[in-house]
PDB file of C-alpha atoms and ligand atoms in Angstrom:
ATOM      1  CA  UNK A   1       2.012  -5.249 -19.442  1.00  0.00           C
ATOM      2  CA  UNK A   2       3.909  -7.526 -17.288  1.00  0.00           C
ATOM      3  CA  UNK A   3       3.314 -11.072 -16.916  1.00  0.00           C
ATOM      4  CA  UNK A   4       0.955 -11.643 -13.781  1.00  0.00           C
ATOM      5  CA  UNK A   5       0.305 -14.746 -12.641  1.00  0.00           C
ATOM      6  CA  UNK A   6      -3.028 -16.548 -11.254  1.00  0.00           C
ATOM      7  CA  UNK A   7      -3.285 -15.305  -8.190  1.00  0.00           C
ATOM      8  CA  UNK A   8      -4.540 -17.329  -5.526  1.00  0.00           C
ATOM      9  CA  UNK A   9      -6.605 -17.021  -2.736  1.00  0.00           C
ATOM     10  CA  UNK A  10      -9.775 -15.129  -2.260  1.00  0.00           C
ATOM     11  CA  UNK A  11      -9.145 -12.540  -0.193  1.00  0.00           C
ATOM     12  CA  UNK A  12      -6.581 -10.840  -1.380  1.00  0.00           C
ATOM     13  CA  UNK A  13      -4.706  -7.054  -0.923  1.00  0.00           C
ATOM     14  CA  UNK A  14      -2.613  -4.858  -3.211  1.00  0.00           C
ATOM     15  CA  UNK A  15       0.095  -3.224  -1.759  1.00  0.00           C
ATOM     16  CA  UNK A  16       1.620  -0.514  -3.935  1.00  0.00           C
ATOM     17  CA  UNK A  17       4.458   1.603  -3.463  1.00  0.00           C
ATOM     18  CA  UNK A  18       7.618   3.087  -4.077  1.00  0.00           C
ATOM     19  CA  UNK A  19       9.548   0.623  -1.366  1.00  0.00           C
ATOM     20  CA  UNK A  20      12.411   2.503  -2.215  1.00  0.00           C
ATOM     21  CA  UNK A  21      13.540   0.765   0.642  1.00  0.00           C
ATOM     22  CA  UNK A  22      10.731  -1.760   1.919  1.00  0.00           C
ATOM     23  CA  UNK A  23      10.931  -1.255   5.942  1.00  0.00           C
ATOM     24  CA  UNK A  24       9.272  -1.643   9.048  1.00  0.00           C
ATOM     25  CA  UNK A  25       6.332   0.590   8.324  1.00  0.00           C
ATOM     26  CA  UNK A  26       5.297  -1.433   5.357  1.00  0.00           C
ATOM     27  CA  UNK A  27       5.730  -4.675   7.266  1.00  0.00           C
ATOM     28  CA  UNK A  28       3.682  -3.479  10.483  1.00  0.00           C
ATOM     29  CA  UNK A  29       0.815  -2.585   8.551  1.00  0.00           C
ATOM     30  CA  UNK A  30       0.509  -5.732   6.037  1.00  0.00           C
ATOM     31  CA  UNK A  31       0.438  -8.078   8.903  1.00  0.00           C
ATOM     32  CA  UNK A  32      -2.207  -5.897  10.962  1.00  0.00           C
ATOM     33  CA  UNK A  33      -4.489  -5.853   7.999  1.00  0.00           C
ATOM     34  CA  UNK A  34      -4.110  -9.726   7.652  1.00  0.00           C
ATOM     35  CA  UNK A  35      -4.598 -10.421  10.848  1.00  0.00           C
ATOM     36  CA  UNK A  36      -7.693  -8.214  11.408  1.00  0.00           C
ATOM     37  CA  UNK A  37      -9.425  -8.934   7.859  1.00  0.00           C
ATOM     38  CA  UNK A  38      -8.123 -12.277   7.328  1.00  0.00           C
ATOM     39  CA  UNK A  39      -6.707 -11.857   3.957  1.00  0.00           C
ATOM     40  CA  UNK A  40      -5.307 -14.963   2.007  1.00  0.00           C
ATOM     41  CA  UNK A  41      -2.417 -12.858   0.385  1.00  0.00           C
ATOM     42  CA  UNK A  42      -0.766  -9.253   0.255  1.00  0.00           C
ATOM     43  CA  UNK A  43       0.640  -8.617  -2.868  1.00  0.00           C
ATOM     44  CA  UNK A  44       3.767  -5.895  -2.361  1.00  0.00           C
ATOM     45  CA  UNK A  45       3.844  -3.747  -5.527  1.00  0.00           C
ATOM     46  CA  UNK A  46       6.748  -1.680  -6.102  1.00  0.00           C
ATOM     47  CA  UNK A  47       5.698   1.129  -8.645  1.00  0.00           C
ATOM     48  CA  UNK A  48       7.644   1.665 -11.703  1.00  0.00           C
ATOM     49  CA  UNK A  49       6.044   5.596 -11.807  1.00  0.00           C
ATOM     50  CA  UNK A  50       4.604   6.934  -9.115  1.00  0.00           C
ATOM     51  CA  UNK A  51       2.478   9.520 -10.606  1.00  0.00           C
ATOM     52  CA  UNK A  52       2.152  11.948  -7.738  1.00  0.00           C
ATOM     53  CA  UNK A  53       5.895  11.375  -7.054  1.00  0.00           C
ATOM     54  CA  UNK A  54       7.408  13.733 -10.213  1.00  0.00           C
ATOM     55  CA  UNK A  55      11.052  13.428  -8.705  1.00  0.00           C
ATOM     56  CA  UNK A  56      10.363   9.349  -9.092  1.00  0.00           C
ATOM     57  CA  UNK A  57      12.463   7.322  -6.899  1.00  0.00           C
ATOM     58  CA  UNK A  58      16.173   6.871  -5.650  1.00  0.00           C
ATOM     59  CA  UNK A  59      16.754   3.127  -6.102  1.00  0.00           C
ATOM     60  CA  UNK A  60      15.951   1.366  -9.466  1.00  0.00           C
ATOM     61  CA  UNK A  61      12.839  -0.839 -10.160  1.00  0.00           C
ATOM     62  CA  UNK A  62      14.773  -3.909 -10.123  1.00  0.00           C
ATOM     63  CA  UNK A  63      16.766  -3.120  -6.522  1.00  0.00           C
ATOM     64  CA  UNK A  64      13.119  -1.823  -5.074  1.00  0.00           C
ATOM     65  CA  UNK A  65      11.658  -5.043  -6.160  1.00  0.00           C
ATOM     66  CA  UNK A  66      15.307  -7.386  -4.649  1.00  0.00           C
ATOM     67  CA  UNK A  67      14.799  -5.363  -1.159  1.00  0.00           C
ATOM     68  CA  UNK A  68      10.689  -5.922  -1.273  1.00  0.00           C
ATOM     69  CA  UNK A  69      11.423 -10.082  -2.085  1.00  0.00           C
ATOM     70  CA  UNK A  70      13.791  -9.848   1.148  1.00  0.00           C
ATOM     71  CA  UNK A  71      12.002  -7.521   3.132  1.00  0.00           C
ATOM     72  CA  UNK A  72       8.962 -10.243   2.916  1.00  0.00           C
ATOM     73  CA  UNK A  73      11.396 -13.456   2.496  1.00  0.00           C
ATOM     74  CA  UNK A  74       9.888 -15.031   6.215  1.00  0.00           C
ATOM     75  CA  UNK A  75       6.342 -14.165   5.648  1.00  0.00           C
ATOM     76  CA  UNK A  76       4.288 -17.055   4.149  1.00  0.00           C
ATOM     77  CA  UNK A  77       1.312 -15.098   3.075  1.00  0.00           C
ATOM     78  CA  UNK A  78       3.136 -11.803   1.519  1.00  0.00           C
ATOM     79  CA  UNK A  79       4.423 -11.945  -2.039  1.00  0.00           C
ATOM     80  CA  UNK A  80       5.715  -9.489  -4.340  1.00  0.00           C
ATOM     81  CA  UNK A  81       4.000  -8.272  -7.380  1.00  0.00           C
ATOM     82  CA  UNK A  82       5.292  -6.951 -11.108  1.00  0.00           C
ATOM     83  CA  UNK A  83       1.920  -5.576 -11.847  1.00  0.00           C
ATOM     84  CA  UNK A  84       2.848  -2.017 -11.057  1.00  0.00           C
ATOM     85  CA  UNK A  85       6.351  -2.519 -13.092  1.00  0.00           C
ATOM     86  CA  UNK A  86       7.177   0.089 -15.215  1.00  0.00           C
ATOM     87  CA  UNK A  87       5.771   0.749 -18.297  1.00  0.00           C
ATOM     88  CA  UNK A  88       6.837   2.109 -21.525  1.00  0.00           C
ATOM     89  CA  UNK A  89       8.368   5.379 -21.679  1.00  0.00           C
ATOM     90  CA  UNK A  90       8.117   5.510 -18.066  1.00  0.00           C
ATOM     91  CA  UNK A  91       4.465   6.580 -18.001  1.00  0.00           C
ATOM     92  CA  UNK A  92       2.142   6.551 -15.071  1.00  0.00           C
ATOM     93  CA  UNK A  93       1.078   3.362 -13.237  1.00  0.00           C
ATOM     94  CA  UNK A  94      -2.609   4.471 -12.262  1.00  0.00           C
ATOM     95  CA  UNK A  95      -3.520   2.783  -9.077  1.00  0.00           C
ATOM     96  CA  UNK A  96      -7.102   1.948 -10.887  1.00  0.00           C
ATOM     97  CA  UNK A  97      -5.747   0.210 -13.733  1.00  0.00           C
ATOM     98  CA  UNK A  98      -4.043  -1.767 -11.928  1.00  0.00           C
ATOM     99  CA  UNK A  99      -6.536  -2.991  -9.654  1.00  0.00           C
ATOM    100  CA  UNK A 100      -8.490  -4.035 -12.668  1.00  0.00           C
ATOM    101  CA  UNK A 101      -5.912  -5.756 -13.870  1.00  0.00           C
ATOM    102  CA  UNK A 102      -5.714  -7.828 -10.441  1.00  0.00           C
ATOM    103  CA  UNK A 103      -8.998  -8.690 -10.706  1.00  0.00           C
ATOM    104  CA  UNK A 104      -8.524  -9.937 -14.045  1.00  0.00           C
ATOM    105  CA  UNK A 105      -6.508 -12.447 -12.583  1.00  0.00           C
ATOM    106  CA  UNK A 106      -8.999 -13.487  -9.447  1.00  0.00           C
ATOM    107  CA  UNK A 107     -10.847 -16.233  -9.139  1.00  0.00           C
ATOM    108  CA  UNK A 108     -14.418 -15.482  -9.645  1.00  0.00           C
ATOM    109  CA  UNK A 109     -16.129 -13.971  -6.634  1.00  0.00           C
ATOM    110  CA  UNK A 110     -13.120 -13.637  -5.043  1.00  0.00           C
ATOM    111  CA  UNK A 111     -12.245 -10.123  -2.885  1.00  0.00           C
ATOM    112  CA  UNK A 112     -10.156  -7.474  -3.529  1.00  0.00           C
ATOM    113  CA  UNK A 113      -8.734  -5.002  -1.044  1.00  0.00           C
ATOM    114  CA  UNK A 114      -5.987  -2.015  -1.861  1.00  0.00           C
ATOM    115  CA  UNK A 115      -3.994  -1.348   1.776  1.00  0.00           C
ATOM    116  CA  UNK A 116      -2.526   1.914   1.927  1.00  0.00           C
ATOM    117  CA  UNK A 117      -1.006   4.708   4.906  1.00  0.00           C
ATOM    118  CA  UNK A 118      -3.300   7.564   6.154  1.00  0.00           C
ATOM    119  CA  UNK A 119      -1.215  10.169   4.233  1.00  0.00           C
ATOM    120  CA  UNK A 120      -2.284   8.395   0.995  1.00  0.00           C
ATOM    121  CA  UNK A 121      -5.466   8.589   1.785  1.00  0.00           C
ATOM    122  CA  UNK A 122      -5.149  12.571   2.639  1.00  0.00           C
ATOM    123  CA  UNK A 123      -3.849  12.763  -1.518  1.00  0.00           C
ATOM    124  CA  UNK A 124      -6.486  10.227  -2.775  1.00  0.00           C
ATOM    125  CA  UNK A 125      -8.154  12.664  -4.491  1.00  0.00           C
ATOM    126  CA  UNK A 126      -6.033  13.576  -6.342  1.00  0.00           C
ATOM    127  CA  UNK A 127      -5.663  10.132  -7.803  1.00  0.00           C
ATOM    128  CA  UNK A 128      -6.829   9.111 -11.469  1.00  0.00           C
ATOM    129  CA  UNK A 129     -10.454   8.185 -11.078  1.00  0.00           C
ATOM    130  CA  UNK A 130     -10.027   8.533  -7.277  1.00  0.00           C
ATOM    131  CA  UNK A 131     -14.024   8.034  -7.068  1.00  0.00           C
ATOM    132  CA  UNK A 132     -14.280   4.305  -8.634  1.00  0.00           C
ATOM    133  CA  UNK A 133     -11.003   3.319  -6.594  1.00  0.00           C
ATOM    134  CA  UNK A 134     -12.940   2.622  -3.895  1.00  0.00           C
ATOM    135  CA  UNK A 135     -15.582   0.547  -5.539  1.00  0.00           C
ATOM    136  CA  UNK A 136     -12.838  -1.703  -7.517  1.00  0.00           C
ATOM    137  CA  UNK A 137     -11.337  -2.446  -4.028  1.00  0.00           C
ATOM    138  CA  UNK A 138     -12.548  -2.524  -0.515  1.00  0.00           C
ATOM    139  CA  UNK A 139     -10.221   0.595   1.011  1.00  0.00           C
ATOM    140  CA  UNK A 140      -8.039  -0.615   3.800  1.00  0.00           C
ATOM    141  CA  UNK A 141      -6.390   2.300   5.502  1.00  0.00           C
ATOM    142  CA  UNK A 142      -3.637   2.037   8.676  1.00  0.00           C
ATOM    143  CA  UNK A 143      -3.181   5.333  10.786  1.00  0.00           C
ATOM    144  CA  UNK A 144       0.253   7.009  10.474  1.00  0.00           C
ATOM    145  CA  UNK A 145       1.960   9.392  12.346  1.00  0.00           C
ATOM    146  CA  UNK A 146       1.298  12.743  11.426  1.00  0.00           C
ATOM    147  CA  UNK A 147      -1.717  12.331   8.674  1.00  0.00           C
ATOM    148  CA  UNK A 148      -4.751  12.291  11.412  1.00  0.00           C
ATOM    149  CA  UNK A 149      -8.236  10.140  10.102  1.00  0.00           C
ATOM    150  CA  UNK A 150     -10.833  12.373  12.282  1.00  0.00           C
ATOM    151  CA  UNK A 151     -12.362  13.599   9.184  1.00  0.00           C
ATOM    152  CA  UNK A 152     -12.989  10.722   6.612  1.00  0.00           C
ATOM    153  CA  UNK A 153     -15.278  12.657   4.892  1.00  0.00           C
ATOM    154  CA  UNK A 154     -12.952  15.205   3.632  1.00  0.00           C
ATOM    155  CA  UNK A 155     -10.526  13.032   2.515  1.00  0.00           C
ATOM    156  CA  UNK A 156     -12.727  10.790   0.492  1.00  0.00           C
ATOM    157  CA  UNK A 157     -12.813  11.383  -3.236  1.00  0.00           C
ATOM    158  CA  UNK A 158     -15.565  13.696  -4.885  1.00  0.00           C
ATOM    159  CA  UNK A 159     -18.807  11.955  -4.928  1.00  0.00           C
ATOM    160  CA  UNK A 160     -17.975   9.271  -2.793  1.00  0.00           C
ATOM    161  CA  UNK A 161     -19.671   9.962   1.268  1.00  0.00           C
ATOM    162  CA  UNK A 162     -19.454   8.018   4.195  1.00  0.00           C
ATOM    163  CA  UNK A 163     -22.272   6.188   4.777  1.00  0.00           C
ATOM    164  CA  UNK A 164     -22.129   5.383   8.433  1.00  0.00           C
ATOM    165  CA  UNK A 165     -20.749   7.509  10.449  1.00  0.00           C
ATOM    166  CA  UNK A 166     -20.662   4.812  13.553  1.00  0.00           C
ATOM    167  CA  UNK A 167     -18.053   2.059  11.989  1.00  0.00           C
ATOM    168  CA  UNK A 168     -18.546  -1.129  13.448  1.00  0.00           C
ATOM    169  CA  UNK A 169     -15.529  -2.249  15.919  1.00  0.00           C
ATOM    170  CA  UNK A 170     -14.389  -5.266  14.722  1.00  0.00           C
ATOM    171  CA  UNK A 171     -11.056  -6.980  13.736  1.00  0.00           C
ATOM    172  CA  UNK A 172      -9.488 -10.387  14.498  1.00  0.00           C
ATOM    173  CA  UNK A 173      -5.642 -10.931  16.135  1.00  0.00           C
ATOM    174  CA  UNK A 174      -6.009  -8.147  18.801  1.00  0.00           C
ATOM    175  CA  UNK A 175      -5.938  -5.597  15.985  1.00  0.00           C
ATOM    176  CA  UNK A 176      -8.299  -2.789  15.989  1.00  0.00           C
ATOM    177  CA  UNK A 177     -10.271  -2.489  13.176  1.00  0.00           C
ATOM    178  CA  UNK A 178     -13.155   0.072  12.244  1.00  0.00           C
ATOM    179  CA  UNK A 179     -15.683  -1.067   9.064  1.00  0.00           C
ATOM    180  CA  UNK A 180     -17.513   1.905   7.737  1.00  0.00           C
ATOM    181  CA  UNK A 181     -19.166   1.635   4.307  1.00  0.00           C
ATOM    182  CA  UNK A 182     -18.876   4.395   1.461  1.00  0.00           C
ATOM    183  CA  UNK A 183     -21.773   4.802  -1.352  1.00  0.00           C
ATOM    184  CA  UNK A 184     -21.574   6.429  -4.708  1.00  0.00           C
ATOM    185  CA  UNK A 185     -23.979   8.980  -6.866  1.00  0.00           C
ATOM    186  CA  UNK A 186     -25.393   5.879  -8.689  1.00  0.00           C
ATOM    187  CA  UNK A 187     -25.956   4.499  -4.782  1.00  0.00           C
ATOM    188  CA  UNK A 188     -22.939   1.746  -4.938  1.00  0.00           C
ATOM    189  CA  UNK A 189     -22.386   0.390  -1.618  1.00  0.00           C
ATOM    190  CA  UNK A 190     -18.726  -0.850  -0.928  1.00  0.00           C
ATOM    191  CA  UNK A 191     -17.081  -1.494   2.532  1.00  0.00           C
ATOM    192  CA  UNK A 192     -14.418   1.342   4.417  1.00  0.00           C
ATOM    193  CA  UNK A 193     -11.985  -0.274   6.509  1.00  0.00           C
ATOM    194  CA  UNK A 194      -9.410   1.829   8.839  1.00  0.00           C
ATOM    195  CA  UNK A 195      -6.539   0.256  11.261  1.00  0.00           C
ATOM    196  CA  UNK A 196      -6.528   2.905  13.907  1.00  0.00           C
ATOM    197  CA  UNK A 197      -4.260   1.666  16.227  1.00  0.00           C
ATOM    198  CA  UNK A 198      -0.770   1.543  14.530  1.00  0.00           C
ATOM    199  CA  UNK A 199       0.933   5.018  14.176  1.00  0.00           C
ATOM    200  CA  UNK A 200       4.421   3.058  13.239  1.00  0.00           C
ATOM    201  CA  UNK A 201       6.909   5.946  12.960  1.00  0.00           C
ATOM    202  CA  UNK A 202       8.979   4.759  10.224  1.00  0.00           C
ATOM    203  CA  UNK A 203       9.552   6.366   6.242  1.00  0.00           C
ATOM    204  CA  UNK A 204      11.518   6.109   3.838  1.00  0.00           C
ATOM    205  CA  UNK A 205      12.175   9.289   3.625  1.00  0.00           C
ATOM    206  CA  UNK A 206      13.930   9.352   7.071  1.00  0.00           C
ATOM    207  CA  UNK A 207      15.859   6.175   6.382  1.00  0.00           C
ATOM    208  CA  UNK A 208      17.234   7.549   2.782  1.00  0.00           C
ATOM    209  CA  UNK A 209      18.567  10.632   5.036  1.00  0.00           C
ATOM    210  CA  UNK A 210      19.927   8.399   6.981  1.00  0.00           C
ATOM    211  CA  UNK A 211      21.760   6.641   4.791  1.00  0.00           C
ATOM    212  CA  UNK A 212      23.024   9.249   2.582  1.00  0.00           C
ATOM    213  CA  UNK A 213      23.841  10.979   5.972  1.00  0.00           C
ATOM    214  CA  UNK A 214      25.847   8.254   6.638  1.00  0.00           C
ATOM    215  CA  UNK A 215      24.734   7.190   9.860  1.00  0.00           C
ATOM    216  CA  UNK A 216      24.455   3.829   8.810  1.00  0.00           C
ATOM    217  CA  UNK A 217      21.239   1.627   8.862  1.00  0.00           C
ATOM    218  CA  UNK A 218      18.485   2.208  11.170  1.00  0.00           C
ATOM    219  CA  UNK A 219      16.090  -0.764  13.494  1.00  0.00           C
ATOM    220  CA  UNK A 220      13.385   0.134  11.239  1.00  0.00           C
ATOM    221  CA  UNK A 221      15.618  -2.144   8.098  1.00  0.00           C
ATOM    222  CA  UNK A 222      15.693  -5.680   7.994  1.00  0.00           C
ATOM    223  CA  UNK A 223      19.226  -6.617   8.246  1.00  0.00           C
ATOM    224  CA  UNK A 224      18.983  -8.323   4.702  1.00  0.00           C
ATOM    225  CA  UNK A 225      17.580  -5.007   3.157  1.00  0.00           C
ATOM    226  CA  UNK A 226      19.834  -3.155   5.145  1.00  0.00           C
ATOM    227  CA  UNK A 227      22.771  -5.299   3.904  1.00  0.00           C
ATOM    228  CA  UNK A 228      21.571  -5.299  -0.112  1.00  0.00           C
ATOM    229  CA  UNK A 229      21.989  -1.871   0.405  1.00  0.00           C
ATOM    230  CA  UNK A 230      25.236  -1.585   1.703  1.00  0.00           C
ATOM    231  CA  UNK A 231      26.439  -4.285  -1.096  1.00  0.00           C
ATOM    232  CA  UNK A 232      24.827  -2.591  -3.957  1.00  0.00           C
ATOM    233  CA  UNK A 233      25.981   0.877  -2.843  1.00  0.00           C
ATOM    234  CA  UNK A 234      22.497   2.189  -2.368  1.00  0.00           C
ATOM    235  CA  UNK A 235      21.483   5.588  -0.938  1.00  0.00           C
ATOM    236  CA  UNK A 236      24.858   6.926  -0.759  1.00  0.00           C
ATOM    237  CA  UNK A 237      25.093   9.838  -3.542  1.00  0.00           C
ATOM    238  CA  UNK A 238      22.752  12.856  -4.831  1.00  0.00           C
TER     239      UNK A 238
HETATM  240  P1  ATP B 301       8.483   7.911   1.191  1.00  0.00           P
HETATM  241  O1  ATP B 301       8.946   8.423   2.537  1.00  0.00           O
HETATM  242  O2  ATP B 301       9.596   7.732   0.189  1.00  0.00           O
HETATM  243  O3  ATP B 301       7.321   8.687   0.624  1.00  0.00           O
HETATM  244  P2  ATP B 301       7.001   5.739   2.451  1.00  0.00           P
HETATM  245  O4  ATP B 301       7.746   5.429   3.701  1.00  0.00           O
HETATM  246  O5  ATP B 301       5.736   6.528   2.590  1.00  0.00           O
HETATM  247  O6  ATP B 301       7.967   6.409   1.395  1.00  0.00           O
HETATM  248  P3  ATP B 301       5.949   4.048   0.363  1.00  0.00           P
HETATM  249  O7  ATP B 301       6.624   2.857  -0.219  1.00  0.00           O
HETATM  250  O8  ATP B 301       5.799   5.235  -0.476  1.00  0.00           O
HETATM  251  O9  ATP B 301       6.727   4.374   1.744  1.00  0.00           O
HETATM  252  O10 ATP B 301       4.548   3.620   0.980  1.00  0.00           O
HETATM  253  C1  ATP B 301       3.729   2.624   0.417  1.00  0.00           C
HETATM  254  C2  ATP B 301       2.444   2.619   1.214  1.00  0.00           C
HETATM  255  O11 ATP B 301       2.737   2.259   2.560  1.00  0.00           O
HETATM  256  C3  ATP B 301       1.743   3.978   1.271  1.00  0.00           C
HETATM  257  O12 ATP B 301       0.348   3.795   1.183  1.00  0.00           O
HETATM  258  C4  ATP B 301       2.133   4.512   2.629  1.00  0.00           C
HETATM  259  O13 ATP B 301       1.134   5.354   3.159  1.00  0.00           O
HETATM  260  C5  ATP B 301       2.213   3.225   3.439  1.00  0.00           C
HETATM  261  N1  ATP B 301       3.140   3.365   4.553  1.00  0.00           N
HETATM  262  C6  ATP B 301       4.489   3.431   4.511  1.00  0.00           C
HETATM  263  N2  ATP B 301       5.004   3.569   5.736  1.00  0.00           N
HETATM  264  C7  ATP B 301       3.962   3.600   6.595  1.00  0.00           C
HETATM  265  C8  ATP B 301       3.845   3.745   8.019  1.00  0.00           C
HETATM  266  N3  ATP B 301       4.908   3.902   8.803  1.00  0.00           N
HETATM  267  N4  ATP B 301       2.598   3.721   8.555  1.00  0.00           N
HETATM  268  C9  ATP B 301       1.500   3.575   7.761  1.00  0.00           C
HETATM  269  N5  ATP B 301       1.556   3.452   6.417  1.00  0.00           N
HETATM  270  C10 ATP B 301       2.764   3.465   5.837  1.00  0.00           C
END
C-alpha cells in the first residue's frame, strides 16, 4: 500500500484513471464538479491496473503520474494521488478499496465524492462491488460525448434504484448540476449527482492516435504534457 498522506479538506473527490495522457477532458470536468459542489480538493489518481482495461496502459505509472502533476501544476485545489499506484504483481486496483482507503485518511465527518465520465458509469456494473460504490462515495458523474445519461436507472448497479426521479437543479459557478438520490435493499440513502452540461470531446484514445500517427500534439494537451511527451519519447511505437 502506498504511503497516503492526511488529506485535507472536507469535501473532497477521487479522481481515478488511466491519464495515460492527463488532457483537457479530465481538466474540464474536475473544475465543473468543484465549482458546482464546492469541493475542497480533487485528488487525480492515475491507476496502476485498470481492471476492466486487460491491455493496461501505453505510458508507465511513473510518466502517467509526471504528466497528471503537470497537467494540474496551475490549479490550487487539484492534487495528485498514489493511492491507486500499482500494486504487487500488478493486480487489480478496485475502485472500492480504494475509496475506503481515502476515507481512512479523512477527517472525521468529512465527505467523500468519486468523479467519473458517463461511459464509466455505462460499465459500473461491472465494477467489484459496484452496489456499495455508491454508498462509500457520493457519485459525481459529467456527461460525455457519445455515452447518453437518459436512463440512470439502467446503468446503476444491481440493487441500487433511483430514488427520485425529479433531481433537484442546483449547482454553483454557472455549472449545471442535477442531485438525485439512490437507496439500497437495506434502504441506504446516499446522494446522485450528474454534470449534464459538458459533453467535452476529448480522449485519450484519440490523442494516442494522434501521436503515434504522428500528427503531432493536439489543443486538447497542455503544452507541458504535450512537451514531456515529446522529451520522453512517448506514444510513438506499438
Ligand atoms: P481512454 O481513451 O484511454 O479510455 P479517457 O480519455 O477515457 O481514456 P481516463 O483517464 O481513462 O481517460 O478517464 C478517467 C476518467 O475521466 C473516467 O471516468 C472518464 O470517464 C473521465 N473522462 C475522461 N475524459 C472525459 C471527457 N472528455 N468527458 C467526460 N469524462 C471524461
Amino acid at each position: 500500500m502506498p504511503e497516503i498522506a492526511p488529506i485535507t479538506g472536507h469535501r473532497v473527490a477521487f479522481f481515478g484513471g488511466s491519464f495515460d495522457p492527463p488532457h483537457a477532458g479530465h481538466l474540464t470536468i474536475a473544475r465543473a464538479a468543484q465549482q458546482a459542489l464546492k469541493l475542497d480538493t480533487i485528488l487525480f489518481a492515475p491507476v496502476g491496473t485498470q481492471p476492466l482495461k486487460p491491455l493496461g496502459s501505453t505510458a508507465s505509472y511513473e510518466d502517467r503520474v509526471a504528466m497528471t502533476e503537470l497537467a494540474i501544476a496551475k490549479e490550487p485545489d487539484f492534487c495528485v494521488s498514489r493511492v491507486d499506484a500499482p500494486k504487487p504483481g500488478g493486480a487489480p486496483n478496485y475502485t472500492l478499496d480504494t475509496l475506503h482507503v481515502l476515507r481512512a485518511h479523512m477527517a472525521a465527518g468529512a465527505e467523500l465524492f468519486c468523479l467519473m465520465g458517463a461511459d464509466s458509469l455505462h460499465g459500473l456494473r461491472r465494477w467489484y462491488h459496484a452496489a456499495e460504490i455508491p454508498f462509500t462515495a457520493h457519485l459525481v458523474v459529467a456527461s460525455r460525448p457519445g455515452d447518453n445519461l437518459n436512463d440512470l436507472s439502467m446503468l446503476l448497479p444491481q440493487g441500487v434504484s433511483l430514488q427520485s426521479a425529479n433531481p433537484v437543479h442546483l449547482g454553483s459557478g454557472n455549472v449545471e448540476l442535477l442531485t438525485y438520490a439512490v437507496r439500497n435493499a437495506t434502504g441506504t440513502t446516499a446522494p446522485f449527482y450528474v454534470l449534464p452540461g459538458l459533453h467535452v470531446d476529448a480522449s485519450a484514445t484519440q490523442i494516442r492516435a494522434s501521436l503515434h500517427g504522428g500528427f503531432g500534439a493536439t489543443p486538447l494537451l497542455l503544452p507541458q504534457v504535450a512537451n514531456y511527451i515529446v522529451s520522453h519519447h512517448l506514444y510513438t511505437d506499438g
